[in-house]
GROMACS .gro file of C-alpha atoms in nm:
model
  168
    1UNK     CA    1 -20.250 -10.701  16.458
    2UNK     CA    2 -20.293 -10.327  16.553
    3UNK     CA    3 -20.176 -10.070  16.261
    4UNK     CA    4 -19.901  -9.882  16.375
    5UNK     CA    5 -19.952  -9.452  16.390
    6UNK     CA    6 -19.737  -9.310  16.118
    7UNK     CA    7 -19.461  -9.069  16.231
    8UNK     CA    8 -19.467  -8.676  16.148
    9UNK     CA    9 -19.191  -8.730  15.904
   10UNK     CA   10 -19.420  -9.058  15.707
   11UNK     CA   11 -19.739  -8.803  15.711
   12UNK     CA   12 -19.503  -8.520  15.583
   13UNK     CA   13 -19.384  -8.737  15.342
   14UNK     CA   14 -19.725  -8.854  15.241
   15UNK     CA   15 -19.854  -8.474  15.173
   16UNK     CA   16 -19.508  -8.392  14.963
   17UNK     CA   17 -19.590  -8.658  14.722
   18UNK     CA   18 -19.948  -8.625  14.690
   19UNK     CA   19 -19.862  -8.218  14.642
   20UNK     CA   20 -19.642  -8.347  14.376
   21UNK     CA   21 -19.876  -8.580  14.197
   22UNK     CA   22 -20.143  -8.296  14.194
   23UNK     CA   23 -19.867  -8.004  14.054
   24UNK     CA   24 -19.757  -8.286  13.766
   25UNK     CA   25 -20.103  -8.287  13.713
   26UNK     CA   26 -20.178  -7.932  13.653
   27UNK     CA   27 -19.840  -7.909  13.433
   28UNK     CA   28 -19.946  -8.210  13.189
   29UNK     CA   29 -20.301  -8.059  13.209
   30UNK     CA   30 -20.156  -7.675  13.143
   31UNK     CA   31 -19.856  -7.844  12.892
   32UNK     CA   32 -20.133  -8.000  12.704
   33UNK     CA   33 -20.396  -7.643  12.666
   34UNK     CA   34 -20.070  -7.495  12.573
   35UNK     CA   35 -19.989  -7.759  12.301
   36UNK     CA   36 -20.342  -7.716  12.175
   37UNK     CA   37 -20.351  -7.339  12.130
   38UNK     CA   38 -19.993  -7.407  11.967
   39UNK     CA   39 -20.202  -7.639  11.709
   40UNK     CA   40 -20.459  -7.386  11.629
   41UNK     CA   41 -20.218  -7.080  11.569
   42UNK     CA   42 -20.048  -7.238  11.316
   43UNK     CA   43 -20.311  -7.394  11.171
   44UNK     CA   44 -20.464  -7.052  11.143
   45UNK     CA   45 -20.232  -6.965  10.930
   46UNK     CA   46 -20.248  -7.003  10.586
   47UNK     CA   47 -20.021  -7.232  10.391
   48UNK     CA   48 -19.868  -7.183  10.089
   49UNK     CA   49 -20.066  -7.418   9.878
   50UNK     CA   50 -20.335  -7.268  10.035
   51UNK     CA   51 -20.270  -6.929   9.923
   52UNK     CA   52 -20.106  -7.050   9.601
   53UNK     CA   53 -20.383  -7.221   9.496
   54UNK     CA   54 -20.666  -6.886   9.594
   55UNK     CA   55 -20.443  -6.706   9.351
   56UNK     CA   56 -20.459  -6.924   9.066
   57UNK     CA   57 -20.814  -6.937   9.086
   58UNK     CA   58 -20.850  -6.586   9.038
   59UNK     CA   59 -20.620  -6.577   8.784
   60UNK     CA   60 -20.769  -6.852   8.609
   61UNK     CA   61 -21.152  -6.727   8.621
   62UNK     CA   62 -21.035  -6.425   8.446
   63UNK     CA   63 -20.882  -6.613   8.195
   64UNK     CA   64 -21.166  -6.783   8.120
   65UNK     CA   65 -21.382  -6.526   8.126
   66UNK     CA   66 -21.150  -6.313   7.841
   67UNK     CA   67 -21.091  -6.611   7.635
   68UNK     CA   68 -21.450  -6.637   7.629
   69UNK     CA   69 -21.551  -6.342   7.535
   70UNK     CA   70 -21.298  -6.299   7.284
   71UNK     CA   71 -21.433  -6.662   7.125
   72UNK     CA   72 -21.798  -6.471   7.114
   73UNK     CA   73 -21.640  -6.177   6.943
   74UNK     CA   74 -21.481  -6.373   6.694
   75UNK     CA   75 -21.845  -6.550   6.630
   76UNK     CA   76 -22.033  -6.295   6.572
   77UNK     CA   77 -21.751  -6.097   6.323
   78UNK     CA   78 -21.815  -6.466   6.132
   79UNK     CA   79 -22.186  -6.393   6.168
   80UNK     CA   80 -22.182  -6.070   6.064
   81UNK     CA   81 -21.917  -6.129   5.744
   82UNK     CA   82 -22.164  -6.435   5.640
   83UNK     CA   83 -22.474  -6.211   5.657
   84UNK     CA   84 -22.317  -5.917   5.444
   85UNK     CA   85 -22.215  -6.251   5.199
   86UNK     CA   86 -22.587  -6.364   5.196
   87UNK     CA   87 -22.761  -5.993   5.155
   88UNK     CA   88 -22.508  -5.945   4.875
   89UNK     CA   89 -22.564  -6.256   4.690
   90UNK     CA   90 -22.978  -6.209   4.766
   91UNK     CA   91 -22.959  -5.818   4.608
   92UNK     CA   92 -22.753  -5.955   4.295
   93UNK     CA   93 -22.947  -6.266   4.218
   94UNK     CA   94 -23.263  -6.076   4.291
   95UNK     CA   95 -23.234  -5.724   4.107
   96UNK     CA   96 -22.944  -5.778   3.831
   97UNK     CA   97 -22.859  -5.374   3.776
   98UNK     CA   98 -23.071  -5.231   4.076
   99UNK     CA   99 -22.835  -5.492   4.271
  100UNK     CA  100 -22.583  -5.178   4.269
  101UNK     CA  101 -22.799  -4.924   4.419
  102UNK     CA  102 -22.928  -5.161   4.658
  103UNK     CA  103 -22.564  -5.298   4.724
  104UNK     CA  104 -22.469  -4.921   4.786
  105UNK     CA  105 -22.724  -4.898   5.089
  106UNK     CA  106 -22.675  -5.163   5.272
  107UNK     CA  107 -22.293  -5.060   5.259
  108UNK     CA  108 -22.385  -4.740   5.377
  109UNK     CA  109 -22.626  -4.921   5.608
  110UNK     CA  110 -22.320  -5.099   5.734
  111UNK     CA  111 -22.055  -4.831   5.759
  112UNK     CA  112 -22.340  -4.659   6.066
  113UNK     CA  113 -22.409  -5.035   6.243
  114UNK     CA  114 -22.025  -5.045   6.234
  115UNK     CA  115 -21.951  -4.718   6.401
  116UNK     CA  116 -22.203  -4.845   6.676
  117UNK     CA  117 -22.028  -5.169   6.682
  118UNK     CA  118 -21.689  -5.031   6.737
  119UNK     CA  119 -21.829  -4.821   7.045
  120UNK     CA  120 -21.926  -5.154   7.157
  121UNK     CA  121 -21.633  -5.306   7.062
  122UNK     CA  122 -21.441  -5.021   7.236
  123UNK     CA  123 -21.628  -5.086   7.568
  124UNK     CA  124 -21.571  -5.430   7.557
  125UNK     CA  125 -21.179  -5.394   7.537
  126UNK     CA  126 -21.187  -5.159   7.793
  127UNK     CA  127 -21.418  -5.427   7.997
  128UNK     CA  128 -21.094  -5.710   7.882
  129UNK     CA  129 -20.820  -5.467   8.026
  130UNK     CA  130 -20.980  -5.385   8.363
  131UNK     CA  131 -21.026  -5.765   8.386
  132UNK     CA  132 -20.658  -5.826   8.315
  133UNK     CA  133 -20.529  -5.593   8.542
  134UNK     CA  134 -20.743  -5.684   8.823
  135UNK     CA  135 -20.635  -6.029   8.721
  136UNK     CA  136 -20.270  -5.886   8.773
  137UNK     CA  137 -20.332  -5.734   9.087
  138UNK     CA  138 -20.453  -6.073   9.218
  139UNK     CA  139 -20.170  -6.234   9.100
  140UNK     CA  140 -19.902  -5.950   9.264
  141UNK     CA  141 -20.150  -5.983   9.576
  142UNK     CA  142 -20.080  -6.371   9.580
  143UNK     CA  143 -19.697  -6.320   9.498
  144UNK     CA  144 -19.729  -6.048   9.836
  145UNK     CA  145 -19.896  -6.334  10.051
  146UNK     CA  146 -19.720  -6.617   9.954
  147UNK     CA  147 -19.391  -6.411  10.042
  148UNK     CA  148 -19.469  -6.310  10.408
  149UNK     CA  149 -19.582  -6.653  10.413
  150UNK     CA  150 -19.249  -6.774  10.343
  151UNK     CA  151 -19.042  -6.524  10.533
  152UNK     CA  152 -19.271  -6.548  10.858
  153UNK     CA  153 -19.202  -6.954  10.859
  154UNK     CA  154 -18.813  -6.904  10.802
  155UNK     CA  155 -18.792  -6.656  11.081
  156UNK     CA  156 -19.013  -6.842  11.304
  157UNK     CA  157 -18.760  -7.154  11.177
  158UNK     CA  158 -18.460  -6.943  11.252
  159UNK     CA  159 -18.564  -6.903  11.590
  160UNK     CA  160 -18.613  -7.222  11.683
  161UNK     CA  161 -18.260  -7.349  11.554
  162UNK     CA  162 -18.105  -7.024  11.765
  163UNK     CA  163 -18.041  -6.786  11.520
  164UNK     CA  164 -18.169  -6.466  11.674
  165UNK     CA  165 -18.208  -6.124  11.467
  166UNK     CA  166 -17.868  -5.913  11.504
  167UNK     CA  167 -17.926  -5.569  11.655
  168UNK     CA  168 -17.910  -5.289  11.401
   0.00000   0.00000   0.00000
């Protein structure tokens, strides 16, 4: 048997739907890059936990760091309360009635090592408060983020359910 010569209208035909497989094609193909780009926006963005959880370990390092220091204060007030104990009871055991003169200078002694002290002291609280308020500005800073966070995925929400932004 002899094939038979396909008509214009059969080789028409033929081209439309091989046109049409190759634009279906391209669409899935362009519908799919699309999709993919769509995937990588948002999950550029940060999300709240994300964000949240940055925040709190700011917050929480400088925490940490002023509880510690303030433990290491109170150790070495101990310290230093324990070794004014010890020289006292060493003088008096040691010297009976020259105890009082010696007593006398290592108060005075004291009174200049705690004028130094307190500058230090001074410093260090000054240190504490910087650290606290840069904690606080992390936290506000957080608070900022994690609310344009929230508002950007309502609007963007908003919009897809219809609800467009009235005119002012």
């Amino acid at each position: 048997m002899a094939t038979r010569a396909k008509t214009p209208v059969e080789n028409t035909a033929a081209e439309v739907t091989t046109t049409v497989k190759a634009v279906k094609s391209r669409a899935k193909a362009t519908a799919t890059a699309t999709a993919t780009r769509a995937k990588k926006a948002v999950a550029a963005k940060p999300t709240l936990k994300q964000v949240a959880t940055k925040s709190t370990r700011k917050v929480s390092s400088v925490v940490h760091m002023t509880r510690d220091a303030s433990f290491r204060l109170i150790d070495t007030q101990r310290s230093i309360w324990l070794a004014g104990l010890g020289a006292l009871a060493k003088v008096t055991t040691s010297t009976g009635e020259r105890g009082e003169k010696a007593f006398e200078a290592l108060v005075k002694a004291g009174e200049k090592f705690e004028s130094q002290a307190r500058g230090a002291i001074d410093s260090n609280t000054d240190l504490i408060k910087d650290r606290i308020n840069s904690a606080t500005e992390a936290v506000d800073q957080g608070i900022g983020t994690v609310s344009n966070v929230v508002d950007v995925r309502i609007k963007d929400a908003l919009t897809r359910l219809g609800y467009r932004k009235k005119a002012a």
